[in-house]
PDB file of C-alpha atoms in Angstrom:
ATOM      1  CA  UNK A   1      21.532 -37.276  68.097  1.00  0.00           C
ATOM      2  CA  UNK A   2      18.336 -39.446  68.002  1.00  0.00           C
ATOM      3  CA  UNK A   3      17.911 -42.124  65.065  1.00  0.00           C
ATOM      4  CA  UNK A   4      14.730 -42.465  64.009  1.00  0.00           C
ATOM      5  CA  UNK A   5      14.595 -46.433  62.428  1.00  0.00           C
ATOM      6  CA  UNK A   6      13.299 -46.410  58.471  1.00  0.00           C
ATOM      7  CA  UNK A   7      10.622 -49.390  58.380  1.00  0.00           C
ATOM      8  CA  UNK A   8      11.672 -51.710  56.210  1.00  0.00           C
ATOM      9  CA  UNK A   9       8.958 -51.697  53.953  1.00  0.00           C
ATOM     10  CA  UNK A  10       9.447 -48.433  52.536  1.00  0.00           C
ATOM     11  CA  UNK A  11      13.112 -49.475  51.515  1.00  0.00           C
ATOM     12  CA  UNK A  12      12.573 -53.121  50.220  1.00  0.00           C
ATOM     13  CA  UNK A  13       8.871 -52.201  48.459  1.00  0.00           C
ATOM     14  CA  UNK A  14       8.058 -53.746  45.440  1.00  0.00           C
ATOM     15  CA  UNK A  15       8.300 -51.400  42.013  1.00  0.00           C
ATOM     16  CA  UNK A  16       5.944 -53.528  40.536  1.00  0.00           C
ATOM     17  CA  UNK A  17       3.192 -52.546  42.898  1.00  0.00           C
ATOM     18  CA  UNK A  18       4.104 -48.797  42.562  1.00  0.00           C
ATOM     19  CA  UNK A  19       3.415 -49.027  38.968  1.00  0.00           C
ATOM     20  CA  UNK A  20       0.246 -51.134  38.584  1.00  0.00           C
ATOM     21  CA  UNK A  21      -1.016 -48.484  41.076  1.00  0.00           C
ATOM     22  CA  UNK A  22      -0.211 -45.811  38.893  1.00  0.00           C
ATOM     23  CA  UNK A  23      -1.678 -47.493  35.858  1.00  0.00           C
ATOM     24  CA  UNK A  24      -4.725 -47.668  38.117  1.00  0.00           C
ATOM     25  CA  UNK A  25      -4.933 -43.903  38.440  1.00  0.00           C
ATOM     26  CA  UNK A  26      -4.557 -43.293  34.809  1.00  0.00           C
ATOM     27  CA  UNK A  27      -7.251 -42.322  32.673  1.00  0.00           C
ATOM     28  CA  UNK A  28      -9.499 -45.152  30.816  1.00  0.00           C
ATOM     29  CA  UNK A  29      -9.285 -44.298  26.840  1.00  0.00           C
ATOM     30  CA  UNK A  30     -11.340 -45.982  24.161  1.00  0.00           C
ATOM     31  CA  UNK A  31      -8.997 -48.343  22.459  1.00  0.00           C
ATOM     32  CA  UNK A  32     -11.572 -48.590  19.789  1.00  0.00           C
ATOM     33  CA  UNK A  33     -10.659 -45.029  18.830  1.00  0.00           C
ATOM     34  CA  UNK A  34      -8.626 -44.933  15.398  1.00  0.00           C
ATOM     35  CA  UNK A  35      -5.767 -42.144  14.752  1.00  0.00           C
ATOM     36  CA  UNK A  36      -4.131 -41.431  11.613  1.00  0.00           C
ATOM     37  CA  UNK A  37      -0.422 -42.649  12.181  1.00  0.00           C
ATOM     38  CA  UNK A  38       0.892 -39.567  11.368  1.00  0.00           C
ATOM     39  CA  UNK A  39      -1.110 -37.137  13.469  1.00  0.00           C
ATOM     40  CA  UNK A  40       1.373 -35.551  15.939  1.00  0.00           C
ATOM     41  CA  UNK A  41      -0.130 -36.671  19.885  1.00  0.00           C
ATOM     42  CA  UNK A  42      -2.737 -34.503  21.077  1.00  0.00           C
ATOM     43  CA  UNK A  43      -3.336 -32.643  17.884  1.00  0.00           C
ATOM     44  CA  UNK A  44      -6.157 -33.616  15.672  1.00  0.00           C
ATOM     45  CA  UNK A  45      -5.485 -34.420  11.816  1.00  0.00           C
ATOM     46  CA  UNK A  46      -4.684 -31.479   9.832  1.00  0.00           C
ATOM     47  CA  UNK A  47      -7.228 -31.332   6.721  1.00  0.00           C
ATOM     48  CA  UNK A  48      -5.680 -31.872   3.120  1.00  0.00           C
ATOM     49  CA  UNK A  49      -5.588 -28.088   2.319  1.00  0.00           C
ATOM     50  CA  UNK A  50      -4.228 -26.986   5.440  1.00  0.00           C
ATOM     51  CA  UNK A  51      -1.773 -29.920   4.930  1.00  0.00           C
ATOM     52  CA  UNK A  52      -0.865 -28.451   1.334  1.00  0.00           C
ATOM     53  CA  UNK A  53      -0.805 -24.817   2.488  1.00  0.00           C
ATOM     54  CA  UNK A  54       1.566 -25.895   5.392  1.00  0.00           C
ATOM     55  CA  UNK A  55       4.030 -27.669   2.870  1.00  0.00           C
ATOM     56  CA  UNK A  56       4.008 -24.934  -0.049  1.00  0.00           C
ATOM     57  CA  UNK A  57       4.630 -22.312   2.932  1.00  0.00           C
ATOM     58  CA  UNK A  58       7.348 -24.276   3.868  1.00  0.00           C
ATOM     59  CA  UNK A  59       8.774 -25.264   0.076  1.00  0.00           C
ATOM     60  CA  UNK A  60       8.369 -21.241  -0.216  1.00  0.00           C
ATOM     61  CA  UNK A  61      10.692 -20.268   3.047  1.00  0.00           C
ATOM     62  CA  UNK A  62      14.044 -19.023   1.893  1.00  0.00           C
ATOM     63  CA  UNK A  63      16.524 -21.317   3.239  1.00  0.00           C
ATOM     64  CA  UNK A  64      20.274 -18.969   2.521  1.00  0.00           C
ATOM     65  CA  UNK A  65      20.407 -15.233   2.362  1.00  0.00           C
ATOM     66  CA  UNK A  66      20.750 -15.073  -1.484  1.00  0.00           C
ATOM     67  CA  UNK A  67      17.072 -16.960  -1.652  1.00  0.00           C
ATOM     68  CA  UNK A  68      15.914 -14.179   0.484  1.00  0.00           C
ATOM     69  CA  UNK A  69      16.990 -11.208  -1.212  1.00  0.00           C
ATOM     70  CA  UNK A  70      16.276 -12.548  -4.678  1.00  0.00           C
ATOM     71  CA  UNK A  71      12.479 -13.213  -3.072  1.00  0.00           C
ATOM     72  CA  UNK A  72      12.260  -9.643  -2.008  1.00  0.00           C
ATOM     73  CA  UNK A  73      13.528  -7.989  -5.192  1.00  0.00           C
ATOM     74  CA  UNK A  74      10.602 -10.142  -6.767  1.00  0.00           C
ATOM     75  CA  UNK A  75       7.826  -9.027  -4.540  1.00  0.00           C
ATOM     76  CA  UNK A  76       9.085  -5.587  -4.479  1.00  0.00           C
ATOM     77  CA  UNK A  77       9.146  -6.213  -8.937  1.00  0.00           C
ATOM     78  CA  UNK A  78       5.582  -7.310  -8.742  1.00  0.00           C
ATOM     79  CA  UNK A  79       4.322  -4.144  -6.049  1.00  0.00           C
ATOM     80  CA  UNK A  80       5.884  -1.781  -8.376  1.00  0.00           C
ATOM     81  CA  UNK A  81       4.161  -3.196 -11.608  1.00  0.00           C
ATOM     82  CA  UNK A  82       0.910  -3.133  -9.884  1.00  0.00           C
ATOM     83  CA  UNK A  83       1.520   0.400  -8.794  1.00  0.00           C
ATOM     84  CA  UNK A  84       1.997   1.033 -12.623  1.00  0.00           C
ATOM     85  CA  UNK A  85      -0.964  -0.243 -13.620  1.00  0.00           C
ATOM     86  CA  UNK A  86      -2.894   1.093 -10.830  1.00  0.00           C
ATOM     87  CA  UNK A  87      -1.533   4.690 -11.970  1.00  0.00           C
ATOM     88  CA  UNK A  88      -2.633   3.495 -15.786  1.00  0.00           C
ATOM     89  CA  UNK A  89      -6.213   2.655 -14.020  1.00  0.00           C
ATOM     90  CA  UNK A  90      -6.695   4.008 -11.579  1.00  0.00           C
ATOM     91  CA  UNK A  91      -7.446   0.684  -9.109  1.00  0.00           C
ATOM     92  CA  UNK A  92      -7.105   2.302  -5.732  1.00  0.00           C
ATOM     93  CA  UNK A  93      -5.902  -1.052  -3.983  1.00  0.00           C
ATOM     94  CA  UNK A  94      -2.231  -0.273  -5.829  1.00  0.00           C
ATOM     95  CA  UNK A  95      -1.527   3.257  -5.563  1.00  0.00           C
ATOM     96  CA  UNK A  96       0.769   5.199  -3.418  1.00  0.00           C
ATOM     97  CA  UNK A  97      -0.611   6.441  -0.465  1.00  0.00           C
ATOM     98  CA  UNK A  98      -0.349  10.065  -1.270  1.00  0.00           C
ATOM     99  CA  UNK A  99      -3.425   9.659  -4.296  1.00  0.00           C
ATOM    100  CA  UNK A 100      -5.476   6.843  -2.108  1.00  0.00           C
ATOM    101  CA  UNK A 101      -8.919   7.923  -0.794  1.00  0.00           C
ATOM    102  CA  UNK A 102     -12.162   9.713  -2.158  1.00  0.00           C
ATOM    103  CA  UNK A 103     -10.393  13.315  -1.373  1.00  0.00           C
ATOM    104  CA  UNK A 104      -7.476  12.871  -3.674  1.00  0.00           C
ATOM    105  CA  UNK A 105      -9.758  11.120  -6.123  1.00  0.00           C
ATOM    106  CA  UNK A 106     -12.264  14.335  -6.489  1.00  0.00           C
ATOM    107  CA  UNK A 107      -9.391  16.549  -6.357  1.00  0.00           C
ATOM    108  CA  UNK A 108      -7.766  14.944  -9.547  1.00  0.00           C
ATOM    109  CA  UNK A 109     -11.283  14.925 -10.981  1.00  0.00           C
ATOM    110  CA  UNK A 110     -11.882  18.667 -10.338  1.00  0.00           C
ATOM    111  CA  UNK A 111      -8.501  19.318 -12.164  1.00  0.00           C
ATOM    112  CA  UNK A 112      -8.982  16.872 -15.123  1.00  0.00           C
ATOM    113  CA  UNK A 113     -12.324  18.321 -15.483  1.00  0.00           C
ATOM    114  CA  UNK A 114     -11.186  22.079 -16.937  1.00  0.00           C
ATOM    115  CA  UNK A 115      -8.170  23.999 -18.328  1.00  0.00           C
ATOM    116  CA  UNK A 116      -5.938  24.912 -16.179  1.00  0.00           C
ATOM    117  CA  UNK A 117      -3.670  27.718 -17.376  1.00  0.00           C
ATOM    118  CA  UNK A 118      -0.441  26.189 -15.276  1.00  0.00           C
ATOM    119  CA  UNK A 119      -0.372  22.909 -17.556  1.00  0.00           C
ATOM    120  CA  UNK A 120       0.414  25.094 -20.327  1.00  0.00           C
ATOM    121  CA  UNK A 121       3.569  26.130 -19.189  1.00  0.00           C
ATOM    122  CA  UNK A 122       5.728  23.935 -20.418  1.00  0.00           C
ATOM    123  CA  UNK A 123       5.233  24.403 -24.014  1.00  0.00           C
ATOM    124  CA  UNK A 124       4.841  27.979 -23.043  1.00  0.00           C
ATOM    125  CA  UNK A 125       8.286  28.189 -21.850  1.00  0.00           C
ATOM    126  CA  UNK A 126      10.154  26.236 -24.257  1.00  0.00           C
ATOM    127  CA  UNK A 127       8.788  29.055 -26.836  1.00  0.00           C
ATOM    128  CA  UNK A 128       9.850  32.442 -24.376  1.00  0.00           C
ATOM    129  CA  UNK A 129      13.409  30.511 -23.911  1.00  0.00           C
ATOM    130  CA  UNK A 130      13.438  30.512 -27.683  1.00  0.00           C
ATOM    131  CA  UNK A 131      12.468  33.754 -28.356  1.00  0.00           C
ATOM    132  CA  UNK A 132      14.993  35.183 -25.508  1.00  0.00           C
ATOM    133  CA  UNK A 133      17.965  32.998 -26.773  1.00  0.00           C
ATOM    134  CA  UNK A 134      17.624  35.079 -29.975  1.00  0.00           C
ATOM    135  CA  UNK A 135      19.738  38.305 -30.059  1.00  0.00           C
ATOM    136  CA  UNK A 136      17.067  40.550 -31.107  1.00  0.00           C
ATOM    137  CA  UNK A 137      16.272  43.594 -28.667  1.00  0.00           C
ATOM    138  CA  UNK A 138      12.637  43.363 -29.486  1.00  0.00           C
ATOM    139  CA  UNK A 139      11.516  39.717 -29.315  1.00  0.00           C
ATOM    140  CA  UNK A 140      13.891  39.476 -26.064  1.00  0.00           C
ATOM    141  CA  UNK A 141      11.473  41.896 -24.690  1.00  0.00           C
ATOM    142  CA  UNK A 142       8.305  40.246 -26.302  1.00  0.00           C
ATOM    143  CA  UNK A 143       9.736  37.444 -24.211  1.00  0.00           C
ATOM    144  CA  UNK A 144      10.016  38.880 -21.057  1.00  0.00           C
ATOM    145  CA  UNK A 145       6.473  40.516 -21.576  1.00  0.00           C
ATOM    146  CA  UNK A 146       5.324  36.732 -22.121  1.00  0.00           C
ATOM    147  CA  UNK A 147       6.691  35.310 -18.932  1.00  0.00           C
ATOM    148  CA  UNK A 148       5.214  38.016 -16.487  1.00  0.00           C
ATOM    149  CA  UNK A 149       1.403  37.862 -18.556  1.00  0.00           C
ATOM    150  CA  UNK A 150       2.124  33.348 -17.970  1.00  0.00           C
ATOM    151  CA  UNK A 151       2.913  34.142 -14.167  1.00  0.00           C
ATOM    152  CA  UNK A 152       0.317  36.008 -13.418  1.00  0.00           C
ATOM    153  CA  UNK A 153      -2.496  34.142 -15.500  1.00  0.00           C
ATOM    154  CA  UNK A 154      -1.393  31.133 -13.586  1.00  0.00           C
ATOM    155  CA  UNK A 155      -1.323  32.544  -9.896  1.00  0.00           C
ATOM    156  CA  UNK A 156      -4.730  33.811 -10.753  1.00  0.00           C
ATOM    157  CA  UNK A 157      -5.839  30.910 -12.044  1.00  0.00           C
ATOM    158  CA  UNK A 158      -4.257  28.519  -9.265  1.00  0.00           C
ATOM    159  CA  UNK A 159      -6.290  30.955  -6.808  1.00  0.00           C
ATOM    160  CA  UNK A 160      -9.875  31.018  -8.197  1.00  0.00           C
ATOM    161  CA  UNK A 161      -9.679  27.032  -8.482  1.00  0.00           C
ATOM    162  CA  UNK A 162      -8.587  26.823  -5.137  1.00  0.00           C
ATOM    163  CA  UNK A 163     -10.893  28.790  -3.845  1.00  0.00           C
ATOM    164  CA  UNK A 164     -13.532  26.461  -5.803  1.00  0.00           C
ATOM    165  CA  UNK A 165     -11.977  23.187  -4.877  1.00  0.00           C
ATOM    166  CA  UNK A 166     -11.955  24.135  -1.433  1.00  0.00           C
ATOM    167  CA  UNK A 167     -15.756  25.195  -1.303  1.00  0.00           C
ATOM    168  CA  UNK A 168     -16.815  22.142  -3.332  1.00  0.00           C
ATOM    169  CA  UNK A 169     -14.626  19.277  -0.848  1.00  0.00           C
ATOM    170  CA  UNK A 170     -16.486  21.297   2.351  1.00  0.00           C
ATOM    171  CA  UNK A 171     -19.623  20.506   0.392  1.00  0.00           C
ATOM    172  CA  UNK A 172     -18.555  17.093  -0.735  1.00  0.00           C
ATOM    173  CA  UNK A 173     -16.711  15.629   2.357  1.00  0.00           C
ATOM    174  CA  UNK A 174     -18.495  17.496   5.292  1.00  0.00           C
ATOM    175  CA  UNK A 175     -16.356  17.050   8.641  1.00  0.00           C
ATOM    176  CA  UNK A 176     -14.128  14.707   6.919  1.00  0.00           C
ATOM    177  CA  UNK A 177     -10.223  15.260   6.610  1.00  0.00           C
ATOM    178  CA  UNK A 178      -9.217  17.373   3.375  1.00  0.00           C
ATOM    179  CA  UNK A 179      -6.216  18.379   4.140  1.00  0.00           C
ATOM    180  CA  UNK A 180      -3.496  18.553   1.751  1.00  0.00           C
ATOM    181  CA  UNK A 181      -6.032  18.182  -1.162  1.00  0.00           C
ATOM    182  CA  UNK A 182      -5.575  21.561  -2.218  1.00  0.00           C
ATOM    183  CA  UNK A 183      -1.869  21.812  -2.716  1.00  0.00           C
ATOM    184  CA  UNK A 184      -2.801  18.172  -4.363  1.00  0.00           C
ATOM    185  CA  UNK A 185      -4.805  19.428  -6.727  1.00  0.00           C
ATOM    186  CA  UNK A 186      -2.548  22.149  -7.687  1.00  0.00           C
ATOM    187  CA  UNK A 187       0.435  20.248  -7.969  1.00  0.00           C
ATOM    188  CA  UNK A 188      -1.541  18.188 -10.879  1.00  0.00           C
ATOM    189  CA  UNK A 189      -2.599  21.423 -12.231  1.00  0.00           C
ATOM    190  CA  UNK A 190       1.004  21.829 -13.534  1.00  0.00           C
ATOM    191  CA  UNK A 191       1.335  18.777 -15.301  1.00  0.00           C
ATOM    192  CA  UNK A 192       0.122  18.472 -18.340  1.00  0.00           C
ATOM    193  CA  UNK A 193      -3.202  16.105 -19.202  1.00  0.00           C
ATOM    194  CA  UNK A 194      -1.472  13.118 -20.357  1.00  0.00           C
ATOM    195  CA  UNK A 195       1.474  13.137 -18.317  1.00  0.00           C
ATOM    196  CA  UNK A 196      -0.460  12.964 -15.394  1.00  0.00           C
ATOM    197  CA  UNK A 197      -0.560  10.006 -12.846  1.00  0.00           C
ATOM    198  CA  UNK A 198      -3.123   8.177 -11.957  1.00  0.00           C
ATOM    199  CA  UNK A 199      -4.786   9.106 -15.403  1.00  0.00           C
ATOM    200  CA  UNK A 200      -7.229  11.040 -16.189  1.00  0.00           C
ATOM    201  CA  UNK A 201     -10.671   9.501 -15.559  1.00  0.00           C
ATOM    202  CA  UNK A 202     -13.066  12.386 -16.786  1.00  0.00           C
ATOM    203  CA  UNK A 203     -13.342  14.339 -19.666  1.00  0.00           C
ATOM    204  CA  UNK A 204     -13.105  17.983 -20.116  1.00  0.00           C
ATOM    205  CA  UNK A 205     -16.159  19.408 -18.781  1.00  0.00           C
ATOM    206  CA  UNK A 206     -17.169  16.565 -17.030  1.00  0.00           C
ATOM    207  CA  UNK A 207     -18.381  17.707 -13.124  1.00  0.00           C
ATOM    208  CA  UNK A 208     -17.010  15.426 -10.930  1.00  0.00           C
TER     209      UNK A 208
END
């Protein structure tokens, strides 16, 4: 095996002059140049707001589990009391995402706009249940009589304002998505006026 001899120079150089020639090679920087103590290397000083924003953010992180849920029962507190008054006002930013967008808005208008036979039926009820609860033959029948005139007043009536509804959203929102506005509007049909949510923003009579 050949030995190849290792000039000495290479083993016995001096460090000193490996380092001043790296300090050559380095890049020249203004010393002039001032930087905020602080400032993190390479990363420019943050502005005062951004400083502020950073440190709230980081006050605000939960730090143990308990922190964490208590935050989120808060937030999810303040969504649903802004849902409640969004129902109350009807500020479409807050509500649910089943009465959000112009549809559902002129389908609830259509509805609050005219008597609807179907919001009637509750109080309509409560009286038949009365009158069939009493052990007379003859008002038990009046009672029957009144339930099949309510049903069928209120399937004709759901009908014919469908039928409207429908013809005034293809005239309204022209080859936009309407679907499910219908059965919408015919759900709210059943409630009666100031139950309803989101209120009532038109008056009786009013076209939407």
């Amino acid at each position: 095996m050949r030995v190849y001899p290792v000039p000495l120079g290479f083993v016995f150089r001096s460090r000193a002059k490996d380092e001043k020639a790296l300090a050559d090679k380095a890049p020249v920087t203004d010393s002039k140049q001032t930087r905020d103590p602080q400032a993190p290397k390479g990363r420019p000083t943050p502005k005062r707001s951004e400083a502020q924003s950073q440190r709230r953010s980081v006050a605000n992180t939960p730090t143990t589990r308990k922190d964490a849920a208590k935050r989120q029962r808060d937030e999810r507190r303040a969504a649903m009391e802004r849902q409640r008054q969004a129902l109350a006002g009807g500020d479409e930013r807050y509500l649910p995402a089943r009465d959000r967008g112009p549809v559902r808005k002129f389908a609830r208008d259509f509805v609050d706009a005219r008597f609807n036979v179907a919001e009637f039926f509750l109080p309509l009820a409560v009286v038949i249940l009365v009158l069939s609860v009493v052990r007379v033959a003859s008002l038990q029948n009046i009672a029957l009589l009144l339930w099949l005139i309510v049903i069928v007043l209120i399937v004709i009536d759901s009908i014919f304002s469908a039928i409207r509804l429908r013809k005034r959203l293809a005239e309204r929102f022209s080859g936009q998505n309407t679907r499910g506005a219908v059965p919408y509007a015919l759900m709210r049909s059943l409630q009666m006026r100031r139950l309803r949510l989101p209120k009532p923003q038109v008056k009786r009579g009013e076209r939407p």
